[in-house]
Short mmCIF file of C-alpha atoms in Angstrom, two decimals:
data_model
loop_
_atom_site.label_atom_id
_atom_site.label_comp_id
_atom_site.label_asym_id
_atom_site.label_seq_id
_atom_site.Cartn_x
_atom_site.Cartn_y
_atom_site.Cartn_z
CA MET A 1 0.03 0.02 0.11
CA GLY A 2 2.99 2.25 0.69
CA GLU A 3 3.80 2.89 -2.84
CA HIS A 4 0.22 4.14 -3.49
CA ILE A 5 0.13 7.12 -0.84
CA GLU A 6 1.33 9.75 -3.21
CA ARG A 7 -0.58 8.83 -6.44
CA PRO A 8 -3.54 10.98 -7.59
CA ASP A 9 -7.01 9.34 -7.40
CA ASP A 10 -7.39 8.63 -11.05
CA ALA A 11 -4.14 6.39 -11.17
CA LEU A 12 -5.53 4.59 -7.99
CA VAL A 13 -8.76 4.00 -9.70
CA HIS A 14 -7.00 2.55 -12.60
CA ALA A 15 -4.88 0.32 -10.42
CA VAL A 16 -8.03 -0.94 -8.67
CA ARG A 17 -9.58 -1.59 -12.46
CA SER A 18 -6.48 -3.62 -13.13
CA GLY A 19 -6.70 -5.77 -10.05
CA ASP A 20 -4.59 -4.07 -7.42
CA LEU A 21 -7.33 -4.37 -4.60
CA THR A 22 -4.94 -2.68 -1.96
CA ALA A 23 -5.16 0.57 -4.04
CA PHE A 24 -8.73 0.93 -3.25
CA ASN A 25 -8.03 1.23 0.60
CA VAL A 26 -5.61 4.09 -0.21
CA LEU A 27 -8.78 5.93 -1.59
CA VAL A 28 -10.77 4.70 1.54
CA GLU A 29 -7.97 6.34 3.79
CA ARG A 30 -8.09 9.55 1.82
CA TYR A 31 -11.80 10.08 1.89
CA GLN A 32 -13.19 8.17 4.91
CA HIS A 33 -13.00 11.30 7.02
CA ALA A 34 -14.94 13.49 4.55
CA VAL A 35 -17.54 10.90 3.72
CA TYR A 36 -18.23 10.12 7.71
CA ALA A 37 -18.14 13.55 8.47
CA VAL A 38 -20.80 14.61 5.69
CA ALA A 39 -22.90 11.38 6.67
CA LEU A 40 -22.76 12.27 10.34
CA ARG A 41 -23.55 15.96 9.90
CA LEU A 42 -26.69 14.93 7.59
CA LEU A 43 -27.92 12.30 9.85
CA ARG A 44 -26.88 13.59 13.17
CA ASP A 45 -26.45 9.53 14.33
CA ARG A 46 -23.14 7.96 14.72
CA PHE A 47 -24.22 4.51 13.92
CA LEU A 48 -26.11 5.44 10.80
CA ALA A 49 -23.50 7.47 9.74
CA GLU A 50 -20.99 4.61 10.10
CA ASP A 51 -23.30 2.29 8.05
CA ILE A 52 -23.71 4.86 5.39
CA THR A 53 -19.92 5.41 5.18
CA GLN A 54 -19.17 1.59 5.05
CA ASP A 55 -22.01 1.20 2.43
CA ALA A 56 -21.05 4.14 0.35
CA PHE A 57 -17.44 2.34 0.21
CA LEU A 58 -18.56 -1.06 -0.90
CA ARG A 59 -20.84 0.75 -3.59
CA ALA A 60 -17.94 2.76 -4.83
CA TYR A 61 -16.02 -0.38 -5.12
CA THR A 62 -18.50 -2.50 -7.01
CA ALA A 63 -19.79 0.43 -9.20
CA LEU A 64 -16.07 1.73 -9.96
CA ASP A 65 -16.64 1.16 -13.62
CA SER A 66 -19.31 3.79 -13.74
CA TYR A 67 -16.78 6.27 -12.50
CA ARG A 68 -15.64 8.08 -15.69
CA GLY A 69 -13.32 10.60 -14.56
CA GLY A 70 -13.88 14.15 -13.20
CA SER A 71 -13.66 14.29 -9.26
CA PHE A 72 -13.41 10.99 -7.73
CA ARG A 73 -14.09 12.42 -4.56
CA ALA A 74 -17.27 14.09 -5.87
CA TRP A 75 -18.37 11.02 -7.42
CA LEU A 76 -17.82 9.19 -4.01
CA LEU A 77 -19.54 11.72 -2.00
CA ARG A 78 -22.45 11.54 -4.24
CA ILE A 79 -22.96 7.91 -3.39
CA ALA A 80 -22.94 9.02 0.25
CA HIS A 81 -24.81 11.87 -0.14
CA ASN A 82 -27.81 9.88 -1.75
CA ARG A 83 -27.69 7.20 0.61
CA ALA A 84 -27.81 9.60 3.60
CA LEU A 85 -30.78 11.45 1.77
CA ASP A 86 -32.44 8.13 1.23
CA THR A 87 -31.91 7.16 5.03
CA LEU A 88 -33.14 10.68 6.15
CA ARG A 89 -36.32 10.42 4.03
CA SER A 90 -37.21 7.00 5.24
CA LEU A 91 -36.58 8.24 8.95
CA GLN A 92 -38.76 11.43 8.39
CA ARG A 93 -41.50 9.27 7.30
CA ARG A 94 -41.57 7.68 10.59
CA PRO A 95 -42.77 9.99 13.29
CA THR A 96 -40.50 8.63 15.98
CA SER A 97 -37.24 8.90 14.43
CA SER A 98 -34.00 8.32 16.20
CA LEU A 99 -32.57 11.88 14.81
CA ASP A 100 -33.94 13.70 17.72
CA LEU A 101 -32.63 11.37 20.27
CA ALA A 102 -29.16 11.07 18.34
CA GLY A 103 -28.52 14.83 17.97
CA ALA A 104 -27.47 15.21 21.54
CA ASP A 105 -24.53 12.83 21.50
CA VAL A 106 -23.09 14.25 18.23
CA HIS A 107 -21.10 17.01 19.86
CA ALA A 108 -19.37 14.65 22.39
CA GLU A 109 -17.67 13.17 19.16
CA TRP A 110 -15.92 15.95 17.91
CA SER A 111 -12.07 16.14 18.08
CA GLY A 112 -9.31 18.62 17.93
CA GLU A 113 -10.53 21.87 19.10
CA PRO A 114 -8.88 25.06 17.42
CA ALA A 115 -6.36 26.70 19.73
CA PRO A 116 -8.01 28.94 22.22
CA ALA A 117 -7.37 32.84 22.39
CA SER A 118 -8.34 33.17 25.83
CA PRO A 119 -10.58 30.69 28.12
CA ALA A 120 -13.50 33.11 28.23
CA GLU A 121 -13.29 33.70 24.34
CA HIS A 122 -12.90 30.16 23.66
CA ALA A 123 -16.04 29.33 25.72
CA ALA A 124 -18.02 31.97 23.82
CA ARG A 125 -16.70 30.95 20.51
CA GLY A 126 -17.42 27.23 21.09
CA GLU A 127 -20.95 28.19 22.43
CA LEU A 128 -21.42 30.09 19.31
CA ARG A 129 -20.46 27.13 17.31
CA ARG A 130 -22.74 24.97 18.90
CA ARG A 131 -25.63 27.26 18.33
CA ILE A 132 -24.74 27.30 14.71
CA GLU A 133 -24.73 23.69 14.30
CA ALA A 134 -28.12 23.50 16.25
CA ALA A 135 -29.33 26.02 13.66
CA LEU A 136 -27.83 24.23 10.82
CA ALA A 137 -29.88 21.06 12.03
CA THR A 138 -33.06 22.90 11.30
CA LEU A 139 -32.29 23.74 7.62
CA PRO A 140 -34.14 22.03 4.92
CA ASP A 141 -32.12 18.92 3.84
CA ASP A 142 -31.01 20.30 0.29
CA GLN A 143 -29.64 23.76 2.03
CA ARG A 144 -28.17 21.78 4.89
CA ALA A 145 -26.36 19.30 2.57
CA THR A 146 -25.02 22.39 0.41
CA VAL A 147 -23.80 24.33 3.55
CA ILE A 148 -22.11 21.39 5.01
CA LEU A 149 -20.47 20.40 1.77
CA PHE A 150 -19.45 24.00 1.06
CA ASP A 151 -18.69 25.68 4.37
CA ILE A 152 -17.69 22.92 6.33
CA GLU A 153 -16.22 20.45 3.91
CA GLY A 154 -14.73 22.74 1.47
CA PHE A 155 -15.95 21.25 -1.51
CA SER A 156 -16.32 23.72 -4.79
CA TYR A 157 -19.51 24.58 -6.30
CA GLU A 158 -18.66 22.25 -9.30
CA GLU A 159 -18.16 19.45 -6.91
CA ILE A 160 -21.24 20.14 -4.99
CA ALA A 161 -23.05 20.20 -8.34
CA THR A 162 -22.16 16.88 -8.86
CA ILE A 163 -22.66 15.37 -5.49
CA THR A 164 -26.33 16.70 -5.22
CA GLY A 165 -27.08 16.19 -8.82
CA VAL A 166 -28.21 19.70 -9.44
CA SER A 167 -26.83 22.91 -11.47
CA LEU A 168 -24.36 25.18 -10.52
CA GLY A 169 -26.93 27.93 -10.16
CA THR A 170 -28.96 25.82 -7.83
CA VAL A 171 -25.93 25.03 -5.58
CA LYS A 172 -25.40 28.85 -5.24
CA SER A 173 -28.79 29.61 -4.54
CA ARG A 174 -29.07 26.67 -1.95
CA LEU A 175 -25.80 27.95 -0.23
CA SER A 176 -27.26 31.61 -0.22
CA ARG A 177 -30.59 30.72 1.21
CA GLY A 178 -29.04 28.15 3.88
CA ARG A 179 -26.56 30.87 5.12
CA ALA A 180 -29.34 33.64 5.08
CA ARG A 181 -31.59 31.36 7.30
CA LEU A 182 -28.73 30.56 9.44
CA ARG A 183 -28.19 34.19 10.14
CA ALA A 184 -31.88 34.79 10.59
CA LEU A 185 -32.07 32.09 13.01
CA LEU A 186 -29.04 33.29 15.16
CA ALA A 187 -30.40 36.86 14.93
CA VAL A 188 -33.87 36.34 16.58
CA ASP A 189 -32.06 34.51 19.39
CA GLU A 190 -30.89 37.21 22.25
CA THR A 191 -27.88 35.15 23.39
CA SER A 192 -26.91 33.87 19.89
CA ARG A 193 -27.13 37.65 18.67
CA GLU A 194 -24.78 38.61 21.28
CA LEU A 195 -22.42 35.80 20.89
CA LEU A 196 -22.14 36.64 17.32
CA GLU A 197 -21.58 40.44 17.81
CA GLY A 198 -18.90 39.51 20.29
CA PHE A 199 -17.17 37.23 17.94
CA LEU A 200 -17.42 39.99 15.34
CA ARG A 201 -15.73 42.88 17.75
CA GLN A 202 -12.92 40.33 18.08
CA ALA A 203 -12.67 39.58 14.27
CA ASN A 204 -12.53 43.35 13.42
CA ASP A 205 -9.34 43.83 15.40
CA GLY A 206 -7.82 41.33 12.94
CA PRO A 207 -8.06 41.44 8.93
CA SER A 208 -11.19 40.04 7.10
CA GLU A 209 -12.14 39.61 3.69
CA ARG A 210 -15.40 41.24 2.25
CA SER A 211 -16.89 41.46 5.35
CA SER A 212 -16.96 45.40 5.01
CA GLY A 213 -19.31 44.68 2.11
CA SER A 214 -17.05 46.26 -0.90
CA GLU A 215 -14.85 44.01 -3.07
CA MET B 1 -32.01 50.40 -8.60
CA ARG B 2 -34.54 49.78 -5.55
CA LEU B 3 -33.69 46.32 -4.19
CA THR B 4 -36.88 45.71 -2.31
CA ALA B 5 -39.86 47.30 -0.93
CA ASP B 6 -38.09 48.71 2.24
CA GLY B 7 -34.87 49.81 0.19
CA HIS B 8 -32.56 47.25 1.71
CA PRO B 9 -31.45 44.08 -0.04
CA SER B 10 -33.32 40.82 1.09
CA ASP B 11 -31.24 38.29 3.53
CA GLU B 12 -31.02 36.02 0.56
CA LEU B 13 -29.72 38.81 -1.75
CA LEU B 14 -26.98 39.80 0.74
CA SER B 15 -26.13 35.82 1.37
CA ALA B 16 -25.67 35.69 -2.42
CA TYR B 17 -23.59 38.78 -2.67
CA LEU B 18 -21.13 37.38 -0.18
CA ALA B 19 -21.07 33.95 -1.94
CA GLU B 20 -20.45 35.96 -5.31
CA ALA B 21 -23.54 34.31 -6.65
CA ILE B 22 -25.65 37.09 -8.14
CA GLU B 23 -26.04 36.23 -11.76
CA ASP B 24 -27.10 39.81 -12.82
CA PRO B 25 -24.11 42.37 -12.63
CA ALA B 26 -26.57 45.13 -12.36
CA VAL B 27 -28.13 43.78 -9.24
CA GLU B 28 -24.59 43.05 -7.78
CA ALA B 29 -23.47 46.78 -8.20
CA ALA B 30 -26.64 47.88 -6.66
CA VAL B 31 -26.06 45.87 -3.73
CA SER B 32 -22.57 46.88 -3.60
CA ALA B 33 -23.67 50.54 -3.86
CA HIS B 34 -26.36 50.11 -0.95
CA LEU B 35 -23.59 48.58 1.52
CA ASP B 36 -21.56 51.57 0.87
CA THR B 37 -24.15 53.64 2.46
CA CYS B 38 -26.10 51.26 4.78
CA SER B 39 -24.08 50.17 8.16
CA ALA B 40 -27.21 47.83 8.90
CA CYS B 41 -26.78 45.76 5.75
CA ARG B 42 -23.02 45.82 6.16
CA GLU B 43 -23.22 44.36 9.63
CA GLN B 44 -25.55 41.68 8.25
CA ILE B 45 -22.83 40.80 5.67
CA ALA B 46 -20.37 40.51 8.36
CA GLN B 47 -22.65 38.31 10.30
CA LEU B 48 -22.88 36.00 7.40
CA HIS B 49 -19.05 36.06 6.72
CA ALA B 50 -18.71 35.26 10.55
CA ILE B 51 -21.15 32.23 10.26
CA THR B 52 -19.17 31.00 7.33
CA THR B 53 -15.64 31.40 9.21
CA LEU B 54 -17.29 29.37 12.34
CA LEU B 55 -18.65 26.85 10.03
CA ALA B 56 -15.28 26.33 8.49
CA GLU B 57 -13.52 25.67 11.84
CA LEU B 58 -16.16 22.97 13.30
CA PRO B 59 -14.00 20.26 14.46
CA ALA B 60 -14.14 17.21 12.44
CA PRO B 61 -15.74 14.16 14.01
CA SER B 62 -13.36 11.43 14.92
CA LEU B 63 -13.84 8.39 12.88
CA PRO B 64 -15.48 5.14 14.87
CA ARG B 65 -13.06 3.02 12.98
CA SER B 66 -11.04 2.56 9.69
CA PHE B 67 -13.42 1.81 6.60
CA ALA B 68 -10.58 0.16 4.84
CA LEU B 69 -12.21 -3.02 3.27
CA THR B 70 -10.73 -6.30 4.29
CA ARG B 71 -8.92 -8.30 1.46
CA GLU B 72 -11.80 -10.95 1.73
CA GLU B 73 -14.50 -8.28 1.26
CA LEU B 74 -12.63 -6.88 -1.66
CA GLU B 75 -12.20 -10.46 -3.28
CA ARG B 76 -15.73 -11.04 -2.74
CA LEU B 77 -17.33 -7.68 -4.09
CA ARG B 78 -14.63 -7.76 -7.09
CA PRO B 79 -16.58 -6.29 -10.09
CA ARG B 80 -17.48 -9.57 -11.81
CA PRO B 81 -17.61 -10.09 -15.52
CA TRP B 82 -20.99 -9.80 -17.23
CA TYR B 83 -21.23 -13.63 -17.69
CA LEU B 84 -20.64 -14.50 -14.15
CA ARG B 85 -23.27 -12.03 -13.11
CA TYR B 86 -25.83 -13.58 -15.25
CA GLN B 87 -24.56 -17.11 -14.69
CA PRO B 88 -27.69 -18.42 -13.03
CA ALA B 89 -30.00 -17.04 -15.90
CA PHE B 90 -27.71 -18.84 -18.47
CA ARG B 91 -27.95 -22.00 -16.45
CA TRP B 92 -31.48 -21.90 -16.28
CA ALA B 93 -31.80 -20.90 -19.86
CA SER B 94 -29.65 -23.84 -20.82
CA ALA B 95 -31.84 -26.09 -18.68
CA VAL B 96 -35.01 -24.95 -20.17
CA ALA B 97 -33.40 -25.12 -23.84
CA ALA B 98 -32.48 -28.77 -23.12
CA VAL B 99 -35.87 -29.70 -22.13
CA LEU B 100 -37.35 -27.81 -25.01
CA LEU B 101 -35.08 -29.39 -27.55
CA VAL B 102 -36.11 -32.93 -26.23
CA ALA B 103 -39.77 -31.97 -26.57
CA LEU B 104 -39.29 -30.80 -29.94
CA LEU B 105 -37.31 -33.61 -31.22
CA GLY B 106 -39.76 -35.97 -29.67
CA LEU B 107 -42.71 -34.13 -31.18
CA ASP B 108 -40.73 -34.26 -34.48
CA LEU B 109 -40.46 -38.11 -34.41
CA LEU B 110 -43.97 -38.38 -33.31
CA THR B 111 -45.33 -36.48 -36.30
CA ALA B 112 -42.75 -37.85 -38.96
CA GLY B 113 -42.22 -41.58 -37.73
CA PRO B 114 -45.46 -43.18 -36.59
CA ALA B 115 -47.51 -40.89 -38.81
CA ALA B 116 -45.95 -42.22 -41.94
CA ARG B 117 -45.68 -45.95 -40.45
CA GLU B 118 -49.31 -45.84 -39.58
CA ALA B 119 -50.46 -44.63 -42.83
CA PRO B 120 -51.93 -47.75 -44.20
CA GLY B 121 -53.81 -48.32 -40.99
CA PRO B 122 -57.24 -46.87 -40.48
CA ALA B 123 -55.93 -45.18 -37.08
CA ALA B 124 -53.54 -43.22 -39.16
CA ASP B 125 -56.49 -40.82 -40.54
CA ARG B 126 -56.42 -38.89 -37.08
CA ARG B 127 -53.05 -37.77 -38.09
CA ALA B 128 -54.20 -35.67 -41.15
CA LEU B 129 -52.43 -37.81 -43.73
CA PRO B 130 -55.24 -38.40 -46.11
CA GLU B 131 -53.16 -38.83 -49.22
CA PRO B 132 -53.23 -42.58 -50.04
CA ALA B 133 -49.42 -43.05 -49.59
CA ALA B 134 -47.74 -45.85 -51.46
CA ALA B 135 -47.05 -48.84 -49.23
CA THR B 136 -43.16 -49.03 -50.25
CA PRO B 137 -41.92 -45.70 -49.36
CA VAL B 138 -43.51 -45.86 -46.04
CA ALA B 139 -42.19 -49.34 -44.97
CA ALA B 140 -38.73 -47.78 -46.02
CA LEU B 141 -39.00 -44.72 -43.88
CA SER B 142 -40.51 -46.51 -40.97
CA ALA B 143 -37.41 -48.57 -40.56
CA PRO B 144 -35.06 -46.00 -39.25
CA ALA B 145 -37.54 -44.51 -36.90
CA GLU B 146 -38.11 -47.72 -35.14
CA PRO B 147 -35.52 -47.83 -32.36
CA THR B 148 -36.65 -44.70 -30.67
CA ALA B 149 -40.48 -45.25 -31.14
CA GLY B 150 -40.63 -48.77 -30.12
CA ALA B 151 -44.42 -48.77 -30.11
CA GLU B 152 -46.58 -50.66 -32.19
CA GLY B 153 -49.81 -49.47 -30.88
CA ALA B 154 -51.62 -46.55 -32.98
CA GLY B 155 -52.84 -43.92 -30.41
CA GLY B 156 -51.20 -45.47 -27.45
CA ALA B 157 -47.87 -44.53 -28.34
CA THR B 158 -48.05 -40.82 -27.91
CA PRO B 159 -48.26 -40.61 -24.30
CA GLU B 160 -45.61 -43.35 -23.58
CA LEU B 161 -43.13 -41.51 -25.95
CA ALA B 162 -43.11 -38.14 -24.15
CA PRO B 163 -41.67 -39.32 -20.90
CA ALA B 164 -39.10 -41.37 -22.58
CA GLY B 165 -37.75 -38.58 -24.22
CA LYS B 166 -37.43 -36.36 -21.44
CA GLU B 167 -35.55 -38.78 -19.72
CA VAL B 168 -32.34 -38.49 -22.31
CA PRO B 169 -30.95 -35.16 -21.10
CA THR B 170 -30.40 -36.36 -17.54
CA GLU B 171 -27.98 -38.87 -18.83
CA SER B 172 -25.84 -36.46 -20.84
CA ILE B 173 -26.05 -33.69 -23.13
CA GLY B 174 -23.86 -35.22 -25.73
CA VAL B 175 -26.10 -38.44 -25.95
CA MET B 176 -28.95 -36.04 -26.33
CA ALA B 177 -27.39 -33.99 -29.26
CA ALA B 178 -26.51 -37.40 -30.87
CA THR B 179 -29.72 -39.14 -30.78
CA PRO B 180 -31.61 -36.77 -33.01
CA GLU B 181 -29.14 -37.34 -35.57
CA PRO B 182 -30.95 -40.44 -37.50
CA ALA B 183 -34.29 -38.55 -37.35
CA VAL B 184 -33.15 -35.66 -38.83
CA THR B 185 -31.20 -37.30 -41.69
CA THR B 186 -33.53 -40.18 -42.48
CA PRO B 187 -35.91 -38.37 -45.08
CA ALA B 188 -32.80 -37.50 -47.28
CA PRO B 189 -31.31 -40.81 -48.07
CA SER B 190 -34.65 -42.81 -48.14
CA PRO B 191 -34.71 -44.26 -51.64
CA ALA B 192 -38.14 -43.81 -52.28
CA PRO B 193 -39.52 -40.39 -53.44
CA SER B 194 -39.65 -38.48 -50.42
CA PRO B 195 -43.25 -37.19 -49.51
CA GLU B 196 -43.07 -33.65 -49.78
CA ARG B 197 -46.13 -32.90 -47.60
CA GLU B 198 -44.58 -34.44 -44.93
CA THR B 199 -41.24 -32.41 -44.72
CA ALA B 200 -43.10 -29.28 -45.10
CA MET B 201 -45.11 -30.18 -42.01
CA THR B 202 -42.11 -31.03 -40.02
CA SER B 203 -39.79 -28.10 -41.07
CA PRO B 204 -41.09 -25.61 -38.78
CA LEU B 205 -40.42 -27.99 -35.73
CA ARG B 206 -36.92 -28.81 -36.87
CA LEU B 207 -36.23 -24.95 -37.45
CA ALA B 208 -37.38 -24.43 -33.83
CA ALA B 209 -35.35 -27.29 -32.80
CA ALA B 210 -32.12 -26.05 -34.52
CA VAL B 211 -32.86 -22.53 -33.03
CA VAL B 212 -33.34 -24.17 -29.45
CA SER B 213 -30.20 -26.29 -29.75
CA MET B 214 -28.33 -23.02 -30.95
CA VAL B 215 -29.61 -21.29 -27.83
CA LEU B 216 -28.75 -24.39 -25.92
CA ALA B 217 -24.97 -24.36 -27.15
CA VAL B 218 -24.46 -20.68 -26.41
CA THR B 219 -25.96 -20.77 -22.89
CA LEU B 220 -23.73 -23.84 -22.40
CA VAL B 221 -20.72 -22.09 -23.01
CA LEU B 222 -21.63 -18.97 -20.97
CA GLY B 223 -23.20 -20.66 -18.07
CA PHE B 224 -20.66 -23.37 -17.58
CA LEU B 225 -17.77 -23.48 -19.69
CA LEU B 226 -16.72 -19.74 -19.31
CA PRO B 227 -17.01 -19.37 -15.55
CA ARG B 228 -15.07 -22.61 -15.22
CA LEU B 229 -12.39 -21.12 -17.48
CA ALA B 230 -12.44 -17.86 -15.44
CA ALA B 231 -12.25 -19.72 -12.32
CA ARG B 232 -8.98 -21.42 -13.46
CA ARG B 233 -7.47 -18.30 -14.52
CA PHE B 234 -8.38 -16.28 -11.13
CA SER B 235 -6.78 -19.14 -8.92
CA ARG B 236 -3.67 -18.84 -10.68
CA THR B 237 -3.12 -15.28 -10.21
CA PRO B 238 -2.16 -15.05 -6.45
#
């Protein structure tokens, strides 16, 4: 497996197709964090997210012939995203879903907190992040998936268009609407608004892009 | 350009402006101009920007385990060639084709052999051979058909023949392919002027038998031979 680590995705896909099975696991190592993170943020249930991640890689392996170049990680995430949405829909059809119960334990799972500026500041920032995540959970699925993929996981508009199977324009409008809704949700809550304003006061001390509104 | 009724751009429009997702350059310019004069909207843009910053620094969840597939899983899931994917279908098709072939050949024997032989008897009238066939050619024709038919009775032979014919494929497919040989070839070498009506009557049956035997051959190769060859090739690779 060692000789594969540096190889680009398409070279690894080619190796898998010509019978080198270990090359596939290099791709798994490369993308399992992204697949699991997206599945967990969409479903907010660790066990479902684990199932979907496992299933996505199995499907990707058996359906590798249907990958026709482009972005492998977008192709892979498309499989995971579709599976996650299918699961979400089947859960939402049932009134007593595990989603409400599972939401609470998600936060305990995060690892690697960013370095704190000061204890109080760190606590406020953590609380704000927690509130943003809670607000994110209330967005419609399509907006939520787009915000997760773009703002959290850092996929490009083009990749998200592939993953979610919609046009670039739709991706952009979902992102804009999702963010606007997040802001509106935070603004109506007194504590959240104050936390956000406190965060902005700190941020104004440092440089920030486009936040002043002019290009 | 007025953006909305209250003069301020909507939440969504500000968000689109931040995402650089406004299609119409005139609208984008209008939002930009508005932001230069409106501190409330600038604040809103700053909040949106802060939210994206905070989203980006959400910590990644830790993996519950590695999702690497084991060698056994990979081998089991290995993308299979198309003929292996449809192997059960091919095997079923070959079994059906074998039975059908035997049935067709049996039917062919019944209509050609006994019908001709029984022509002189009164029972043969049911077989729709009204033409008064000459005694000599009929006798010559009946001889090669004898071993398979093996029934002297007129109408009683039909039900007995069908089960006897069906047992053939269970022994071996090779035998089955060989047995119909004489029945197919007999009319040609028969010295007598072959009754043309008879060949015309049996030819659709034989055409069907030929088609079915071709299907049988193809499905045997795809369902049995190719998978075996492929298995041997895979077992050689480490």
